[in-house]
mmCIF file of C-alpha atoms and ligand atoms in Angstrom:
data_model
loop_
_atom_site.group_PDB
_atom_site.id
_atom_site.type_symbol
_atom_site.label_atom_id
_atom_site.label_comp_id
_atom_site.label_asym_id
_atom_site.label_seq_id
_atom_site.Cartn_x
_atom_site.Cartn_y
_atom_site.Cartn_z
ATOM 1 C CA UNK K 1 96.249 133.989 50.939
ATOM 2 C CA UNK K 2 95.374 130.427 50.202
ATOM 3 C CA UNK K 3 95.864 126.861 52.406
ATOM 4 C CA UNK K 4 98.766 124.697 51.640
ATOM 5 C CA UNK K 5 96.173 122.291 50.762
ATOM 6 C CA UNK K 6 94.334 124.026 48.855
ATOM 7 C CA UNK K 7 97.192 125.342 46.296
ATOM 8 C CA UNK K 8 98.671 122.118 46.409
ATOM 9 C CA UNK K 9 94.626 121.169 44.892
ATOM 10 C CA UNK K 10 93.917 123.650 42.439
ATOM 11 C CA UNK K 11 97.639 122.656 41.091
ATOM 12 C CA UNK K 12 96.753 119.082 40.407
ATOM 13 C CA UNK K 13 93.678 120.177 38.900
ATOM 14 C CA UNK K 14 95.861 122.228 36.785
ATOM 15 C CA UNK K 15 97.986 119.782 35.499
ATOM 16 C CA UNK K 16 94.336 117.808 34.611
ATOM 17 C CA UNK K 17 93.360 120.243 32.415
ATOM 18 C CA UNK K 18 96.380 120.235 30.515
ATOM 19 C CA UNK K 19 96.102 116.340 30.755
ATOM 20 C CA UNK K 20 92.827 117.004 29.127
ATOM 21 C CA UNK K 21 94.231 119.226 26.531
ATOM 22 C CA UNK K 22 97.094 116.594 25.659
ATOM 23 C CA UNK K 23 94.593 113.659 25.372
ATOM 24 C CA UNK K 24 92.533 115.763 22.847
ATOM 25 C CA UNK K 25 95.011 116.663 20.775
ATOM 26 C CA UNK K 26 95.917 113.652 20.470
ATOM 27 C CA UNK K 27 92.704 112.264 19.484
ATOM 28 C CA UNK K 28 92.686 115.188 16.691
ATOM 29 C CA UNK K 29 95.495 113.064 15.818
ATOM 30 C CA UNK K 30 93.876 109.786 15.546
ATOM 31 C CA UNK K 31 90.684 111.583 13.725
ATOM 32 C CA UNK K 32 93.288 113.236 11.546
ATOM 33 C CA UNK K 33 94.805 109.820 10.552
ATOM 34 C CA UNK K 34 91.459 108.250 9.877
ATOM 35 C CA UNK K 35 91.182 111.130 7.335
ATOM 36 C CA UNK K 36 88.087 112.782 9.375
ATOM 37 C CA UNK K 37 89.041 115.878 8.637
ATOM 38 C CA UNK K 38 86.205 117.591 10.503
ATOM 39 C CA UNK K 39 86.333 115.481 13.767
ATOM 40 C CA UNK K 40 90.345 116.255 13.916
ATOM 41 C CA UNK K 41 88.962 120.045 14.041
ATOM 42 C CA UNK K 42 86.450 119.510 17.129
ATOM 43 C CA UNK K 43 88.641 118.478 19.072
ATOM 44 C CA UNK K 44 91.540 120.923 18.237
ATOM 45 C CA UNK K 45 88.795 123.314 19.268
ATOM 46 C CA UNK K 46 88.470 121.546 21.930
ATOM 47 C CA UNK K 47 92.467 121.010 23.025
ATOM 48 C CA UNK K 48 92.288 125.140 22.860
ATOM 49 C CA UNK K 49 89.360 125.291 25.414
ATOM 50 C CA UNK K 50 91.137 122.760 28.096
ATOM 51 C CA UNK K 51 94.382 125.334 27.597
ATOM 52 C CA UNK K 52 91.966 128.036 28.739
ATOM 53 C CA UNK K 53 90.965 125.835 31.590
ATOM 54 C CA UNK K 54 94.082 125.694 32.373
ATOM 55 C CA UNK K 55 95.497 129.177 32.856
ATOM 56 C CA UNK K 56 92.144 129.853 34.627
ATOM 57 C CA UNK K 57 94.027 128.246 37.447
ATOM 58 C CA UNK K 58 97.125 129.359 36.732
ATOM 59 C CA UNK K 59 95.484 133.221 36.855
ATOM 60 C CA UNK K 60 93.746 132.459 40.016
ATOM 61 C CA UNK K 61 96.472 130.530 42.093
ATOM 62 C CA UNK K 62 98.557 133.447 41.382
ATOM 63 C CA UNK K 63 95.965 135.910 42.341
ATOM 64 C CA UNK K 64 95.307 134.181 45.446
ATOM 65 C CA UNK K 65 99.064 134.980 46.278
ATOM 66 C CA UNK K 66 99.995 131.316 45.895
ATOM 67 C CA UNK K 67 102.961 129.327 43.430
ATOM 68 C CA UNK K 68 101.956 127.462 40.232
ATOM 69 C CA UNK K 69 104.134 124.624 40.608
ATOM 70 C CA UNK K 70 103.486 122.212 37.375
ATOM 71 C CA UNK K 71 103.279 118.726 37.665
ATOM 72 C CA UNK K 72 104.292 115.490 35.149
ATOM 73 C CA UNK K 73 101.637 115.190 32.591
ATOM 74 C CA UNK K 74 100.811 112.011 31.760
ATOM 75 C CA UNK K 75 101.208 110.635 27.922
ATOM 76 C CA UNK K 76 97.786 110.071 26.727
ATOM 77 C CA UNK K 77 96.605 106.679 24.396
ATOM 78 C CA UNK K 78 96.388 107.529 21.003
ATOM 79 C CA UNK K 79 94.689 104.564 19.407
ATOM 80 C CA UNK K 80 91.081 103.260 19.639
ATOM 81 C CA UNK K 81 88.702 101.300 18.306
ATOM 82 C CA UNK K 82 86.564 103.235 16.589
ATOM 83 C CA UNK K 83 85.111 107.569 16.968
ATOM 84 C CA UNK K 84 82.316 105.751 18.631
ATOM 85 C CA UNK K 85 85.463 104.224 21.698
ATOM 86 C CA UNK K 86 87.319 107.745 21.271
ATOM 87 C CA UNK K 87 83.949 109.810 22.404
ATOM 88 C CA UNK K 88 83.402 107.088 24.896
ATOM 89 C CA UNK K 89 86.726 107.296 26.293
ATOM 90 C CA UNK K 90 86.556 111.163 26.339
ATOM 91 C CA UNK K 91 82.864 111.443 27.644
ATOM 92 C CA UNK K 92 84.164 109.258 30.598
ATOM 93 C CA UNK K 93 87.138 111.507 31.156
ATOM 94 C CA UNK K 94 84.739 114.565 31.224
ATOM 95 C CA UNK K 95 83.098 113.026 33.680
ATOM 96 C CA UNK K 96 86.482 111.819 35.776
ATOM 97 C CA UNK K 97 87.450 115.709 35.719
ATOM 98 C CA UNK K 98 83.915 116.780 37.060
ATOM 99 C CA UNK K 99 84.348 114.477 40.217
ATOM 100 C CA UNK K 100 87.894 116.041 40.683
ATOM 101 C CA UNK K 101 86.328 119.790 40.482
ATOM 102 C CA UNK K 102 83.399 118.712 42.676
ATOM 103 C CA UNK K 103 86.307 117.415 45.706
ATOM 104 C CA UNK K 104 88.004 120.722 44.743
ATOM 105 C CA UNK K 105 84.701 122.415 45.798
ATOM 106 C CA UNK K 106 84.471 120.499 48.599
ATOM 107 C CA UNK K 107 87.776 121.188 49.960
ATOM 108 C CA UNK K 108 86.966 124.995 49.300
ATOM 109 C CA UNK K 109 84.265 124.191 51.547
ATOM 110 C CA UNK K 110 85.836 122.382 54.199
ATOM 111 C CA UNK K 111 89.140 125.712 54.859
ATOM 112 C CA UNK K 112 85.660 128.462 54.461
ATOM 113 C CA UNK K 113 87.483 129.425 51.256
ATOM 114 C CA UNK K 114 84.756 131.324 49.520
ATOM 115 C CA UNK K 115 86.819 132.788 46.898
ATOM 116 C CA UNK K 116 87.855 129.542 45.490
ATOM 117 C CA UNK K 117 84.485 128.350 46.243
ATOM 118 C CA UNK K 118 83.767 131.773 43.638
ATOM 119 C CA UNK K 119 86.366 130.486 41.286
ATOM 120 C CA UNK K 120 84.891 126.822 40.699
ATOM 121 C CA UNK K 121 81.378 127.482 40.482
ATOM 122 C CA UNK K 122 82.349 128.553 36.579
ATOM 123 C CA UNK K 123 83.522 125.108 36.114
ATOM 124 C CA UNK K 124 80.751 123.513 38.033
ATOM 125 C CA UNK K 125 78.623 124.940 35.446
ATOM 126 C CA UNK K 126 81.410 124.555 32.384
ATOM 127 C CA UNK K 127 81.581 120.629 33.594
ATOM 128 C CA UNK K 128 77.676 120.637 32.597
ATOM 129 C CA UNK K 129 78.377 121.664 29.035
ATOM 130 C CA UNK K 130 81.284 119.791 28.438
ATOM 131 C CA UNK K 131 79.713 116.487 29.684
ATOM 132 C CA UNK K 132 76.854 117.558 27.452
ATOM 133 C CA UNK K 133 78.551 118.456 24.455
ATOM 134 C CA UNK K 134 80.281 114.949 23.818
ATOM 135 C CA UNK K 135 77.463 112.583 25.101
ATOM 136 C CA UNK K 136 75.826 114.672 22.213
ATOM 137 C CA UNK K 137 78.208 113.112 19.587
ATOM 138 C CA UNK K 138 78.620 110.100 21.100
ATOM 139 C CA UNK K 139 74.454 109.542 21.165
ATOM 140 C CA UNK K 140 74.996 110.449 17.524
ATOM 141 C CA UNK K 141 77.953 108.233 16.673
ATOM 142 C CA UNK K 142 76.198 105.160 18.412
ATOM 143 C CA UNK K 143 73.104 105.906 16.161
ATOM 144 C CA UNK K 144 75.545 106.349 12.990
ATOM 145 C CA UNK K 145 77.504 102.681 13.841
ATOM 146 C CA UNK K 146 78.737 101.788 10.450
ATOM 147 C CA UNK K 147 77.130 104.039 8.319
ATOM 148 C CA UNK K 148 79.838 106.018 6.313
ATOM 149 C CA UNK K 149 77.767 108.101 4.487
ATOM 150 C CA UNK K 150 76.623 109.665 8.455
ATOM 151 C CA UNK K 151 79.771 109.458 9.337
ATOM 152 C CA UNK K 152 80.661 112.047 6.702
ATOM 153 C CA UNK K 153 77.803 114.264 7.160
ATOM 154 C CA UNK K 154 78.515 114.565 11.134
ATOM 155 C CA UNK K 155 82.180 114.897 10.040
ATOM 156 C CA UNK K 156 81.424 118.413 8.295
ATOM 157 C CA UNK K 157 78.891 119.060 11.334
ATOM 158 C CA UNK K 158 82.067 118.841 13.296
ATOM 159 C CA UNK K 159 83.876 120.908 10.909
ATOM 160 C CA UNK K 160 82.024 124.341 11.935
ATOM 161 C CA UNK K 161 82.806 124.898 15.487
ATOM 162 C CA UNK K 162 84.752 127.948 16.202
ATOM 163 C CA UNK K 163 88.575 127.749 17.001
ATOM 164 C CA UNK K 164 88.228 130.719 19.458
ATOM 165 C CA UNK K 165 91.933 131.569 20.303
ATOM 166 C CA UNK K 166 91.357 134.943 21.742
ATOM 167 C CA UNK K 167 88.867 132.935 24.240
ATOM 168 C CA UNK K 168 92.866 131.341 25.431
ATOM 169 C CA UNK K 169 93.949 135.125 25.192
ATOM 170 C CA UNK K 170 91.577 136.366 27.759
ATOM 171 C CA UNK K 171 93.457 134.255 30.499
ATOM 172 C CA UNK K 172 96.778 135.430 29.718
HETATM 173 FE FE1 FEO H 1 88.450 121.257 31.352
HETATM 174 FE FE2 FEO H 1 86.838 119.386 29.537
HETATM 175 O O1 FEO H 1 87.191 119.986 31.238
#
């Protein structure tokens, strides 16, 4: 059994990570438009990991005997200025949804809730990585500024991470 509060929570969060998922698709969209070919694969990769995010809380809620209720999910921006403002932008989001799953642990805290407490220490430690893994790129990007020939090179860079569906399967 779970608080009110607490469900109501791990809901919103939820509905985050698909927020997450929607705004990264949709800057595979903006990459895919620029004709970075490479970059539009990252972060389809990466739209595939914030679905598994997702039904990580739709598993759990469930398991924990309480509803999934889903929420509106925002419509994301789909232009920017540059790669260089679209990792900004999404570095700053990673960051946004680390403070969100940081008050999640707290309100675990606060109702003694140490299975959810259990839960959210995976994404304490997930939240490291992801905030990691784009400053990474974005430190590059800044260094790259308007050099096309870099551009391309971190383009196909971008082009080898793993599209791990089965990694989605697992929380099915
Ligand atoms: Fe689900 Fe990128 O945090």
């Amino acid at each position: 059994m779970i608080a009110k509060e607490m469900e109501e929570a791990l809901n919103e969060q939820l509905k985050w990570e698909l927020y997450s998922a929607y705004l990264y698709l949709s800057m595979a969209a903006y990459f895919e438009d620029l004709g970075l070919e490479g970059f539009a694969h990252w972060m389809k990769a990466q739209t595939a990991e914030e679905l598994m995010h997702a039904m990580k809380f739709y598993k759990f809620i469930f398991e924990r005997d309480g509803r999934v209720i889903l929420q509106e999910v925002p419509k994301p921006p789909s232009e920017w200025e540059s790669p260089e403002a679209a990792f900004e932008y999404a570095y700053k989001h990673e960051q946004e949804v680390t403070s969100r799953i940081n008050k999640l642990m707290s309100l675990a805290k606060k109702f003694e809730d140490y299975a959810t407490e259990n839960f959210l220490n995976w994404f304490v430690d997930e939240q490291v990585e992801e905030e990691a893994s784009f400053k990474a790129i974005l430190n590059k990007l800044k260094l790259i500024k308007n050099n096309p020939q870099a551009l391309f090179y971190l383009d196909n860079e971008l082009s080898q991470r793993p599209l791990d569906l089965n990694l989605l399967m697992t929380q099915v």
